[in-house]
GROMACS .gro file of N, CA, C and O in nm:
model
  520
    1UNK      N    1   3.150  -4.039   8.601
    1UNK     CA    2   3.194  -3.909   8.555
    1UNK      C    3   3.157  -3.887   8.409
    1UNK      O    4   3.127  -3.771   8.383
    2UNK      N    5   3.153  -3.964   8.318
    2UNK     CA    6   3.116  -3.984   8.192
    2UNK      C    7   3.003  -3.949   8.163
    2UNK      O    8   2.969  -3.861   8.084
    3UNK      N    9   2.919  -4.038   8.247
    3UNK     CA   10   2.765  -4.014   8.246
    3UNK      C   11   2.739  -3.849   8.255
    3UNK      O   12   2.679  -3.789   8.166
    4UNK      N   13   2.794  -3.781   8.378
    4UNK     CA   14   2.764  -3.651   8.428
    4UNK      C   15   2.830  -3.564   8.301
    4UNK      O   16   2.845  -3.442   8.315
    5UNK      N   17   2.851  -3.598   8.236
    5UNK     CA   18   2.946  -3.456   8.118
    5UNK      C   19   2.821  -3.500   7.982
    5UNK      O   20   2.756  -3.424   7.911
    6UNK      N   21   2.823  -3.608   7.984
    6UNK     CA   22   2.677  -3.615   7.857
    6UNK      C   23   2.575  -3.584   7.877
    6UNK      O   24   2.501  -3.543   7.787
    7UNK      N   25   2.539  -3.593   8.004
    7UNK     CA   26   2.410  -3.540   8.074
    7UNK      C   27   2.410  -3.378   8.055
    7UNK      O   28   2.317  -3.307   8.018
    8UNK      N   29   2.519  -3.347   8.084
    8UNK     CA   30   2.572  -3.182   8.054
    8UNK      C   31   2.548  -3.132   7.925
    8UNK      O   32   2.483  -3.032   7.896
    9UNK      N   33   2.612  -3.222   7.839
    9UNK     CA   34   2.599  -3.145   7.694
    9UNK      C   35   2.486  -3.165   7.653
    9UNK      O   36   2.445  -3.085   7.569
   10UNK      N   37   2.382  -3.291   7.701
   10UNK     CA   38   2.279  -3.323   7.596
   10UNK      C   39   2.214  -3.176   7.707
   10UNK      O   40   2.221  -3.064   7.657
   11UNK      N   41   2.176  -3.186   7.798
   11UNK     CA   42   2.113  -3.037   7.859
   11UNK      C   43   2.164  -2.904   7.817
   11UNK      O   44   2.087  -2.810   7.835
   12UNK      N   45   2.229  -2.890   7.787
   12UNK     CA   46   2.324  -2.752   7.687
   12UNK      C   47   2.216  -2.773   7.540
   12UNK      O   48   2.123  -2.696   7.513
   13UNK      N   49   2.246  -2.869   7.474
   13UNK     CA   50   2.207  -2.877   7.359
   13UNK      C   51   2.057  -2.857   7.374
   13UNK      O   52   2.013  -2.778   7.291
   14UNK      N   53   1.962  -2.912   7.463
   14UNK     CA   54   1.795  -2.884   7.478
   14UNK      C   55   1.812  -2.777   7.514
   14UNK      O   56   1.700  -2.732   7.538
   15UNK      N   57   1.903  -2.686   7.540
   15UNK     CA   58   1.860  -2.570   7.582
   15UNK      C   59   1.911  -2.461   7.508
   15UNK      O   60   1.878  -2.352   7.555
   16UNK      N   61   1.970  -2.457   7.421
   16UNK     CA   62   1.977  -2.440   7.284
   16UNK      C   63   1.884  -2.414   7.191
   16UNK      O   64   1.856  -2.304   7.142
   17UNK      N   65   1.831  -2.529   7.164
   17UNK     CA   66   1.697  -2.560   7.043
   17UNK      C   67   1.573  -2.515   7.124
   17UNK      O   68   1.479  -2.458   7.068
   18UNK      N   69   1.574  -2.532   7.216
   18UNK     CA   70   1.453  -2.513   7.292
   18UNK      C   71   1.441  -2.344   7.319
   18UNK      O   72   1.328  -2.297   7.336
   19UNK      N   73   1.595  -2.225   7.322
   19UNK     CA   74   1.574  -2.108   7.266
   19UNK      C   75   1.586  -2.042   7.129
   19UNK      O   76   1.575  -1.928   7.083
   20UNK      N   77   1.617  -2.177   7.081
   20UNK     CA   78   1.607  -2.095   6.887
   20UNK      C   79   1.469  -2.150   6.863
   20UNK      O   80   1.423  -2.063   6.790
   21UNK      N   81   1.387  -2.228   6.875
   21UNK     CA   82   1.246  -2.230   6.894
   21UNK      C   83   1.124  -2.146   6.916
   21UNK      O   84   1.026  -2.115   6.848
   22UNK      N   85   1.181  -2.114   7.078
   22UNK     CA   86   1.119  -2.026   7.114
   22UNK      C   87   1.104  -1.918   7.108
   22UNK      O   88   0.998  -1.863   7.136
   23UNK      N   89   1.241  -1.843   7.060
   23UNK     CA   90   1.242  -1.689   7.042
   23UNK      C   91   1.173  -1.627   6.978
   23UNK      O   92   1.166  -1.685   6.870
   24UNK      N   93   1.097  -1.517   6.976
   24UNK     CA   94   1.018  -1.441   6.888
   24UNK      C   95   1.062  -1.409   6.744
   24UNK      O   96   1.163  -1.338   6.738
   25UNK      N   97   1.011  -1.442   6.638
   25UNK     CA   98   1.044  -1.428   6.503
   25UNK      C   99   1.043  -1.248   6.519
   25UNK      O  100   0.951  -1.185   6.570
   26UNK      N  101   1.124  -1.211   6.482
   26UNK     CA  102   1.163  -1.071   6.434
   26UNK      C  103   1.065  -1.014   6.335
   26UNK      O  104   1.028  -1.094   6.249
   27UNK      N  105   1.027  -0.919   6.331
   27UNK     CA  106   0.889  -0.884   6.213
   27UNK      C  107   0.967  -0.661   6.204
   27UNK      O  108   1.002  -0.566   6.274
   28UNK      N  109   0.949  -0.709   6.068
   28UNK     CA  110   1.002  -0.564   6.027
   28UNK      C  111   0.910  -0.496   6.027
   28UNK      O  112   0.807  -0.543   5.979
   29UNK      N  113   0.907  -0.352   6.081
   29UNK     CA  114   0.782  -0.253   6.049
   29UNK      C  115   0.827  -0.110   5.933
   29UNK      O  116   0.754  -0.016   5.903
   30UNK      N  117   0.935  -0.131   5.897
   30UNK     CA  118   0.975  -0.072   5.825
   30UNK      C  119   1.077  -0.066   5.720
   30UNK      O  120   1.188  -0.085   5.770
   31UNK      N  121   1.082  -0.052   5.630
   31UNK     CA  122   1.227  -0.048   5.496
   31UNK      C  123   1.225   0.095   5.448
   31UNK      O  124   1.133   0.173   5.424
   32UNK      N  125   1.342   0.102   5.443
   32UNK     CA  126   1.384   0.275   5.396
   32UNK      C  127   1.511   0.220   5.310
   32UNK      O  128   1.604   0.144   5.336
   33UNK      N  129   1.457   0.322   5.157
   33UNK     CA  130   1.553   0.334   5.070
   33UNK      C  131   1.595   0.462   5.036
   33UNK      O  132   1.529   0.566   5.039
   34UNK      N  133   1.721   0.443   5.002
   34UNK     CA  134   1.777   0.583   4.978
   34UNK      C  135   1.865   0.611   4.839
   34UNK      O  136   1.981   0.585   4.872
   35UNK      N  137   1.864   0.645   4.722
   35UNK     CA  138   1.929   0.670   4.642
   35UNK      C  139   1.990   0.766   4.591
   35UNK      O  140   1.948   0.862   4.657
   36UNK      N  141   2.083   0.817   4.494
   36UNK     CA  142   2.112   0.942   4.466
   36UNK      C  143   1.968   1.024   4.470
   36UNK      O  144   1.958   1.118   4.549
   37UNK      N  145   1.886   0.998   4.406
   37UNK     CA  146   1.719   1.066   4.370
   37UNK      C  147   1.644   1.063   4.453
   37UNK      O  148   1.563   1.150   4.487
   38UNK      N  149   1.668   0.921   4.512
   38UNK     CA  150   1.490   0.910   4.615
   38UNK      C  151   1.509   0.840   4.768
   38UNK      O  152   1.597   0.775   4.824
   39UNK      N  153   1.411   0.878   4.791
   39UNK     CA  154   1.415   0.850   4.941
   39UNK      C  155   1.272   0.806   4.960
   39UNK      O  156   1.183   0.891   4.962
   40UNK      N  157   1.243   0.672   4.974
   40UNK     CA  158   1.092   0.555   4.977
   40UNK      C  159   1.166   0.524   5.140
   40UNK      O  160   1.282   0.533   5.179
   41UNK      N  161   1.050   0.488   5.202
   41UNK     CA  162   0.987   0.428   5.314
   41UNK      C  163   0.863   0.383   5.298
   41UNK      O  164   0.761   0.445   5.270
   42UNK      N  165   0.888   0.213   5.330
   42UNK     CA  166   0.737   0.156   5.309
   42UNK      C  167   0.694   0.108   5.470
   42UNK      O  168   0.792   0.073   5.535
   43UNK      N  169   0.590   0.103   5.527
   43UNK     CA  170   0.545   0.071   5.625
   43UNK      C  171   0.432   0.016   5.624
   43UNK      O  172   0.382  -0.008   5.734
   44UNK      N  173   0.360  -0.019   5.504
   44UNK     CA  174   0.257  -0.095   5.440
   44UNK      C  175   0.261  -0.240   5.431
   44UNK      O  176   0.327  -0.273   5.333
   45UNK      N  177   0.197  -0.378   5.521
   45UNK     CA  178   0.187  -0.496   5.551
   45UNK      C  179   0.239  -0.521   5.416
   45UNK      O  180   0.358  -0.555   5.415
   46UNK      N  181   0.190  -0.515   5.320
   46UNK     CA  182   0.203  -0.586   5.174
   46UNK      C  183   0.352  -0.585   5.108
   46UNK      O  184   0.412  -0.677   5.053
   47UNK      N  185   0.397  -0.434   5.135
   47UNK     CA  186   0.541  -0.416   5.081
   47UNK      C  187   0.650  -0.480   5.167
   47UNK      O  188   0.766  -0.511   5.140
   48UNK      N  189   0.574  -0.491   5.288
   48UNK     CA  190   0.674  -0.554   5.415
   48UNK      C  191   0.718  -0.656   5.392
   48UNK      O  192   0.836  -0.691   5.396
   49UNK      N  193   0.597  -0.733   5.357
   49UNK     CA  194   0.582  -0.883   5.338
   49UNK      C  195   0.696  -0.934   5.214
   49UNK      O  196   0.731  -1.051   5.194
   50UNK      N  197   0.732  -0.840   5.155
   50UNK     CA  198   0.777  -0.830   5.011
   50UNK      C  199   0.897  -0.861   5.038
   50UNK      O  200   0.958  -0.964   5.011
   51UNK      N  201   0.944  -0.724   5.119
   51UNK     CA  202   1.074  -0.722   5.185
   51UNK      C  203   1.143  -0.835   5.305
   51UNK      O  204   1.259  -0.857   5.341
   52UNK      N  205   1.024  -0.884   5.342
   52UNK     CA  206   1.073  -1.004   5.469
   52UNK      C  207   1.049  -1.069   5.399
   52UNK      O  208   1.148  -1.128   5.442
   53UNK      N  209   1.002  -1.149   5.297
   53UNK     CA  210   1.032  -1.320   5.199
   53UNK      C  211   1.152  -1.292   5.184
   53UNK      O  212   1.239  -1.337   5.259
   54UNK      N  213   1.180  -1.195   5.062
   54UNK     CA  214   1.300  -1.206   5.002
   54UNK      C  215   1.431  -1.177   5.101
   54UNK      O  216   1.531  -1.226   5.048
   55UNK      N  217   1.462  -1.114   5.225
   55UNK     CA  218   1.519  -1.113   5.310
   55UNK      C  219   1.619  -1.245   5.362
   55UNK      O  220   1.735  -1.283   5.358
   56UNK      N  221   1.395  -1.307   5.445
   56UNK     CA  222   1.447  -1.441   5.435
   56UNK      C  223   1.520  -1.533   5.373
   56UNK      O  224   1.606  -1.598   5.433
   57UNK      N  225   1.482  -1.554   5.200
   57UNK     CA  226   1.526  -1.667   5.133
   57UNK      C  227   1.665  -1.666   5.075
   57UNK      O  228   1.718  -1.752   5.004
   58UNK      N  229   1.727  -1.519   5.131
   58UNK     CA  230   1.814  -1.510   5.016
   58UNK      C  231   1.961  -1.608   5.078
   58UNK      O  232   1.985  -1.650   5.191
   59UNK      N  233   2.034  -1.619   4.957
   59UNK     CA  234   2.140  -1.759   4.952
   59UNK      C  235   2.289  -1.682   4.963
   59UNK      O  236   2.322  -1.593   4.885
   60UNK      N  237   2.343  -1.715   5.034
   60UNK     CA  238   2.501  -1.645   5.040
   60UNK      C  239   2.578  -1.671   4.905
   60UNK      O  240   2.557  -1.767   4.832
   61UNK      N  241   2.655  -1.587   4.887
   61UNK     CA  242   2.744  -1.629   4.757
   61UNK      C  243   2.861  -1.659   4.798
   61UNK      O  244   2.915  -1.568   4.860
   62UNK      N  245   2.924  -1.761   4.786
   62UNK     CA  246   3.081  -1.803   4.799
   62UNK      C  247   3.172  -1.678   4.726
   62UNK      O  248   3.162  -1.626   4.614
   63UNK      N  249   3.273  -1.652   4.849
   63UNK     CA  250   3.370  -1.557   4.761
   63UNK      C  251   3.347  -1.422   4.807
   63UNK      O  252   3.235  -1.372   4.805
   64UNK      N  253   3.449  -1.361   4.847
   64UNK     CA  254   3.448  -1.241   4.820
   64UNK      C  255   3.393  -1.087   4.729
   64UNK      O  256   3.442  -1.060   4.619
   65UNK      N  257   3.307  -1.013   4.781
   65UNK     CA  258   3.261  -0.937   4.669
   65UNK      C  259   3.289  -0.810   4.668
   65UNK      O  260   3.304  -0.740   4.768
   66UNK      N  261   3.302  -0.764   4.514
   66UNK     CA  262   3.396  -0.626   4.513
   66UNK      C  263   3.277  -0.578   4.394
   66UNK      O  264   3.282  -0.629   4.282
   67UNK      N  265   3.189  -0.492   4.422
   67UNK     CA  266   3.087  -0.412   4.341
   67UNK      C  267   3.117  -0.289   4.343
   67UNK      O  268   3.212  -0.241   4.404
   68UNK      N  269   3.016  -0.215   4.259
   68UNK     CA  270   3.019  -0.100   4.262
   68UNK      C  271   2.900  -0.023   4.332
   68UNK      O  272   2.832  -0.089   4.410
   69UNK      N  273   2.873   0.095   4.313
   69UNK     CA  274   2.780   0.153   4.408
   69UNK      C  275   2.673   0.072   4.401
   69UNK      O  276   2.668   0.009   4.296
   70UNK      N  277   2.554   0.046   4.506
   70UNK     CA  278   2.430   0.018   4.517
   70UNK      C  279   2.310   0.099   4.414
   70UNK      O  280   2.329   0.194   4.338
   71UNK      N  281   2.218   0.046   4.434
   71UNK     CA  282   2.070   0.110   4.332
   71UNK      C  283   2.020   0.153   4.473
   71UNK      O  284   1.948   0.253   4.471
   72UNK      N  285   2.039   0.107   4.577
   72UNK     CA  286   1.979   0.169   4.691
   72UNK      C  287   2.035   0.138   4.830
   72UNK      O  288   2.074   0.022   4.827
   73UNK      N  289   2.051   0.183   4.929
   73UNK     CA  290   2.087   0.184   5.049
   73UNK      C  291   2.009   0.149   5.098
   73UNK      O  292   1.937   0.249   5.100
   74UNK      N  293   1.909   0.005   5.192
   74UNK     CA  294   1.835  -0.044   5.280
   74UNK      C  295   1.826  -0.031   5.401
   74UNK      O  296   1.929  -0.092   5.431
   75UNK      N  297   1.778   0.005   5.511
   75UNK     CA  298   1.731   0.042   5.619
   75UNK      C  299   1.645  -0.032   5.628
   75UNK      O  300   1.555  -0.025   5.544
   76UNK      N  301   1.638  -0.170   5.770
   76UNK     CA  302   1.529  -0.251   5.777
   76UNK      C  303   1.517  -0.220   5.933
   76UNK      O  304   1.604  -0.262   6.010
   77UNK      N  305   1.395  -0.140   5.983
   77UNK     CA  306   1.344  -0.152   6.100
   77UNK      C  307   1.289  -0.254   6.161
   77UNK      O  308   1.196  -0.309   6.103
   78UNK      N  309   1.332  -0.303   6.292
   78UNK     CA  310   1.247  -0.442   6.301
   78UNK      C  311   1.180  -0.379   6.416
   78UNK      O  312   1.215  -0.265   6.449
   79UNK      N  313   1.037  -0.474   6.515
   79UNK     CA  314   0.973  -0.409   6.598
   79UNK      C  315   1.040  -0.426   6.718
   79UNK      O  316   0.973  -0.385   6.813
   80UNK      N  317   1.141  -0.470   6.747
   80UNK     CA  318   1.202  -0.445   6.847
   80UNK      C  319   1.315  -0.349   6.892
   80UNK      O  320   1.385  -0.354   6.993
   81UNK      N  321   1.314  -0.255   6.783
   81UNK     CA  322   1.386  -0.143   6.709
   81UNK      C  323   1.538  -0.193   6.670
   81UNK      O  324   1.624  -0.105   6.671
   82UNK      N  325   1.572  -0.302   6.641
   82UNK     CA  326   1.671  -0.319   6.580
   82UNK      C  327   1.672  -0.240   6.417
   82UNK      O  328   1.583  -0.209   6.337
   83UNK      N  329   1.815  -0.229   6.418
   83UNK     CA  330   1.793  -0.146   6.269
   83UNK      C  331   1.909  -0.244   6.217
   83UNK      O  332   1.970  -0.305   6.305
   84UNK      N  333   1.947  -0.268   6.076
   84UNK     CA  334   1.998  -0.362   6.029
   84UNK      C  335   2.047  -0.283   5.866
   84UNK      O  336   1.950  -0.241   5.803
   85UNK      N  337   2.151  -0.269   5.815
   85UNK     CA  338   2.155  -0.170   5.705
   85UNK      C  339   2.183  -0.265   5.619
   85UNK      O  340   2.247  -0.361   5.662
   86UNK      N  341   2.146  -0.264   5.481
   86UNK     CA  342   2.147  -0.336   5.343
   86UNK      C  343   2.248  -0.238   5.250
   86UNK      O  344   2.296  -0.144   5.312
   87UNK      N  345   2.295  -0.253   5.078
   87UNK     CA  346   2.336  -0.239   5.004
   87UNK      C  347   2.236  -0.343   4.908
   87UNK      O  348   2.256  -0.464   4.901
   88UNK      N  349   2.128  -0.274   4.838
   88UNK     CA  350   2.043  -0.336   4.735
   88UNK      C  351   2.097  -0.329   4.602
   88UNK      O  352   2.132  -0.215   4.571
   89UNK      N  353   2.113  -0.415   4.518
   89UNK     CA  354   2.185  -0.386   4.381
   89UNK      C  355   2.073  -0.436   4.342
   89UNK      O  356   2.026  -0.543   4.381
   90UNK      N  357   2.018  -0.355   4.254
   90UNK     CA  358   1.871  -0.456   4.145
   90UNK      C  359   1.875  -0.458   4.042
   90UNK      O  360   1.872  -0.336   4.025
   91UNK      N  361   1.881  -0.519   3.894
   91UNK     CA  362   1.864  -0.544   3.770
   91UNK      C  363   1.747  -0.523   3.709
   91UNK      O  364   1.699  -0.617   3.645
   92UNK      N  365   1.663  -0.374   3.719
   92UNK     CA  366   1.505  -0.383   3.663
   92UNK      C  367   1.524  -0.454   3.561
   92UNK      O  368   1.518  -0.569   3.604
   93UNK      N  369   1.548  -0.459   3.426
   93UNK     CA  370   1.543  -0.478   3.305
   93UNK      C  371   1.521  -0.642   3.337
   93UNK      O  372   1.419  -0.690   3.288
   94UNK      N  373   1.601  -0.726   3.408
   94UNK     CA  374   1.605  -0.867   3.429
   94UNK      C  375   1.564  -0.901   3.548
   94UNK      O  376   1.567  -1.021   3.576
   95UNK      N  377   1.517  -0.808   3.644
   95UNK     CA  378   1.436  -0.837   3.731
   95UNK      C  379   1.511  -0.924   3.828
   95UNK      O  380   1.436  -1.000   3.888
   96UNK      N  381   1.627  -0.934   3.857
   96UNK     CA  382   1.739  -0.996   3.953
   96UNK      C  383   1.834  -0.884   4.058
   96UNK      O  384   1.907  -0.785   4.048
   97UNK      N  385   1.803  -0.935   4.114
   97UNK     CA  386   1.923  -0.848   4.242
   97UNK      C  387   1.989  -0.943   4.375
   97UNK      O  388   1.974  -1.056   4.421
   98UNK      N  389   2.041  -0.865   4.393
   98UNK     CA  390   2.137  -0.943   4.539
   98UNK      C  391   2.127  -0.818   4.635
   98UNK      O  392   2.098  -0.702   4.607
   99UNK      N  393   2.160  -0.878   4.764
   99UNK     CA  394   2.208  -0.794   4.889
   99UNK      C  395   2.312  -0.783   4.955
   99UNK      O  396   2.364  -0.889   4.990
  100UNK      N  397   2.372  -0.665   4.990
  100UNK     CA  398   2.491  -0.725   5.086
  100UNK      C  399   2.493  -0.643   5.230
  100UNK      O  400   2.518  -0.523   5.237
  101UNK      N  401   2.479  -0.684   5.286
  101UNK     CA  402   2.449  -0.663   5.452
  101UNK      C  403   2.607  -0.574   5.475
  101UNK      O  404   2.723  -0.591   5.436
  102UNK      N  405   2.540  -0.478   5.555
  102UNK     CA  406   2.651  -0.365   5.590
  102UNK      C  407   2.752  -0.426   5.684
  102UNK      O  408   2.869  -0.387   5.674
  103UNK      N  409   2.722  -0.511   5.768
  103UNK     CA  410   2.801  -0.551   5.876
  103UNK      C  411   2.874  -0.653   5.834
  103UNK      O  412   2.945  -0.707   5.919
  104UNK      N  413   2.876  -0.713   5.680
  104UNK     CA  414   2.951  -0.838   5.647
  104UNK      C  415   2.971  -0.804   5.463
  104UNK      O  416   2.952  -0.882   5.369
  105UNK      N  417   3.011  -0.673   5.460
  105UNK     CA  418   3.037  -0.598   5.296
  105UNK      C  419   3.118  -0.698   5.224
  105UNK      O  420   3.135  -0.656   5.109
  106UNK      N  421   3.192  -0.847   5.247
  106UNK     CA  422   3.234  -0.894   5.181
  106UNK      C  423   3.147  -1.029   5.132
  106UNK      O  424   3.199  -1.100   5.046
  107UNK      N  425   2.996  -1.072   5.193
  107UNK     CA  426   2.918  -1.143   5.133
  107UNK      C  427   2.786  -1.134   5.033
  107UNK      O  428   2.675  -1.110   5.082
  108UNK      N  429   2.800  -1.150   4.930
  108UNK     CA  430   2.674  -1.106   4.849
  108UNK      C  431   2.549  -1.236   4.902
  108UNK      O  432   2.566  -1.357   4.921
  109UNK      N  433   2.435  -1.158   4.912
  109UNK     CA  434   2.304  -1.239   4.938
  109UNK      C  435   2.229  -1.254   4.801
  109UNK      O  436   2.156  -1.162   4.766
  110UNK      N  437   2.240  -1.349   4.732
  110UNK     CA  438   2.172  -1.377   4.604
  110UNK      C  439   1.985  -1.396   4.603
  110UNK      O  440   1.919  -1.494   4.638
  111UNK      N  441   1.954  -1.311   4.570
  111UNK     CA  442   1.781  -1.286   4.571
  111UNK      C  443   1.704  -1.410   4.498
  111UNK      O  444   1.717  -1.436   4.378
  112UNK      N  445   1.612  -1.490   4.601
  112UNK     CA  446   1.537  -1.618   4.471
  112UNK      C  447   1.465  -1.498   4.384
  112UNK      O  448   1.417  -1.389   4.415
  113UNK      N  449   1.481  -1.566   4.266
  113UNK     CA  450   1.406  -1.543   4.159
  113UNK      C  451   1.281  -1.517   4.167
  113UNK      O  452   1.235  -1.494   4.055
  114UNK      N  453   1.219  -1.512   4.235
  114UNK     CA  454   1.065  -1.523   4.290
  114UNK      C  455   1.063  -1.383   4.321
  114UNK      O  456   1.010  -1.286   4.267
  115UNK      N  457   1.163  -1.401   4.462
  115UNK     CA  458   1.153  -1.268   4.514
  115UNK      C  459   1.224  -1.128   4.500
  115UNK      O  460   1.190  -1.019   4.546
  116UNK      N  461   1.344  -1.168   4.416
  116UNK     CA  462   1.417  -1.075   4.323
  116UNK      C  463   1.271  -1.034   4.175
  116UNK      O  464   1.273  -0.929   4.111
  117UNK      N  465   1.199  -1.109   4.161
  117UNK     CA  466   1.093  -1.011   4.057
  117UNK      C  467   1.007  -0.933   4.136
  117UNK      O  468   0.962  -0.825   4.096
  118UNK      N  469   0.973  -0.995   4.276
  118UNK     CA  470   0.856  -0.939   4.306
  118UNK      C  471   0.916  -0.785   4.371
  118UNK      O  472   0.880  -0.675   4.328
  119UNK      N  473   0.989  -0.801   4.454
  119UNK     CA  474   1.082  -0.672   4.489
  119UNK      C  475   1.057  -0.549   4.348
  119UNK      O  476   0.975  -0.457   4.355
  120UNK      N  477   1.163  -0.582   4.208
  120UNK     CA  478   1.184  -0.516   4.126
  120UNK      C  479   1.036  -0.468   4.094
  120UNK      O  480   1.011  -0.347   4.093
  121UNK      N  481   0.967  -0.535   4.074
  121UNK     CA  482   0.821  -0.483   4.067
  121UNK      C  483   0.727  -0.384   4.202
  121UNK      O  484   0.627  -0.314   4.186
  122UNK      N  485   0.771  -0.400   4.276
  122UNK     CA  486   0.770  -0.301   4.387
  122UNK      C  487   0.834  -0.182   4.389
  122UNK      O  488   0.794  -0.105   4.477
  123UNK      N  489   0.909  -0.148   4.331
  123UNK     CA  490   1.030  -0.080   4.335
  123UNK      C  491   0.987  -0.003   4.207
  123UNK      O  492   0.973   0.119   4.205
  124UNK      N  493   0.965  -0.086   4.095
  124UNK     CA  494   0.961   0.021   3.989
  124UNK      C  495   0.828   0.100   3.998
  124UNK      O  496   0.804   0.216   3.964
  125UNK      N  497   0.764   0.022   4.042
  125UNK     CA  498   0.605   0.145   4.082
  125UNK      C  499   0.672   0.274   4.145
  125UNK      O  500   0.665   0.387   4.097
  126UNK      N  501   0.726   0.244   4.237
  126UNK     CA  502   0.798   0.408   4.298
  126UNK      C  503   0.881   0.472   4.207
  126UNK      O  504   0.904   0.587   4.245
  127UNK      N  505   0.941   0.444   4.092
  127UNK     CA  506   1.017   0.467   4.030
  127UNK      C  507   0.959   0.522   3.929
  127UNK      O  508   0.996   0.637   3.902
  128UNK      N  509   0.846   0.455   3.840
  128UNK     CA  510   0.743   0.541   3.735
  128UNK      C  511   0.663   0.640   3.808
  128UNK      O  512   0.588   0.708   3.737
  129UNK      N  513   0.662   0.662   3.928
  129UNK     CA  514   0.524   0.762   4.054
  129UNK      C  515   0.646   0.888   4.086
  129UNK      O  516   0.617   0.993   4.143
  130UNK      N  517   0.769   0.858   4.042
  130UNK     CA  518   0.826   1.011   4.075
  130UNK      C  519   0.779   1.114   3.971
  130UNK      O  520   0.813   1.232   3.982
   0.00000   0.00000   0.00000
């Protein structure tokens, strides 16, 4: 009987990894921002790419978070039409920002440094082009 319940879980568990493996990586075809002023939609491989690193890498913050309004409202289309809503806070001047995901408003997503500049530098091009 022993045997038959480990046999169980270790087959649960391969079948598990064997669908977080396999599943199709999610690929965004779109980001929409929205601010008091502006309203950007990028659908351009390059800006995408921008937006899915920093997505990816970003680091949860311990603790509860209590901010104030956003620099922008995020809209991330993925190609399987999932839609997924952000709260972008960005620091042009220092080139740092965080995220906080609409469906979990009490965790801040801390932006790597990498990709918290490259973002802000994306961003301010639309910002000097109004």
């Amino acid at each position: 009987m022993k045997r038959i319940s480990v046999l169980s879980i270790s087959l649960i568990i391969l079948l598990v990894v064997i669908f977080v493996l396999v599943r199709p990586k999610q690929e965004i075809v779109s980001v929409s921002l929205a601010s008091e002023t502006t309203q950007i939609t990028y659908t351009d491989t390059e800006s995408i790419q921008i937006f899915e690193d920093a997505i990816k890498s970003v680091k949860k913050v311990r603790g509860a978070v209590d901010v104030g309004p956003p620099t922008y409202r995020m809209t991330v289309t993925y190609a399987d039409s999932e839609v997924v809503e952000f709260s972008l806070y960005m620091d042009f001047k220092n080139k740092n920002g965080f995220l906080i995901k609409n469906s979990n408003s009490e965790t801040m997503l801390d932006l790597k440094d990498q990709n918290s500049e490259e973002l802000a530098d994306l961003l301010s091009e639309k910002r000097e082009n109004r």
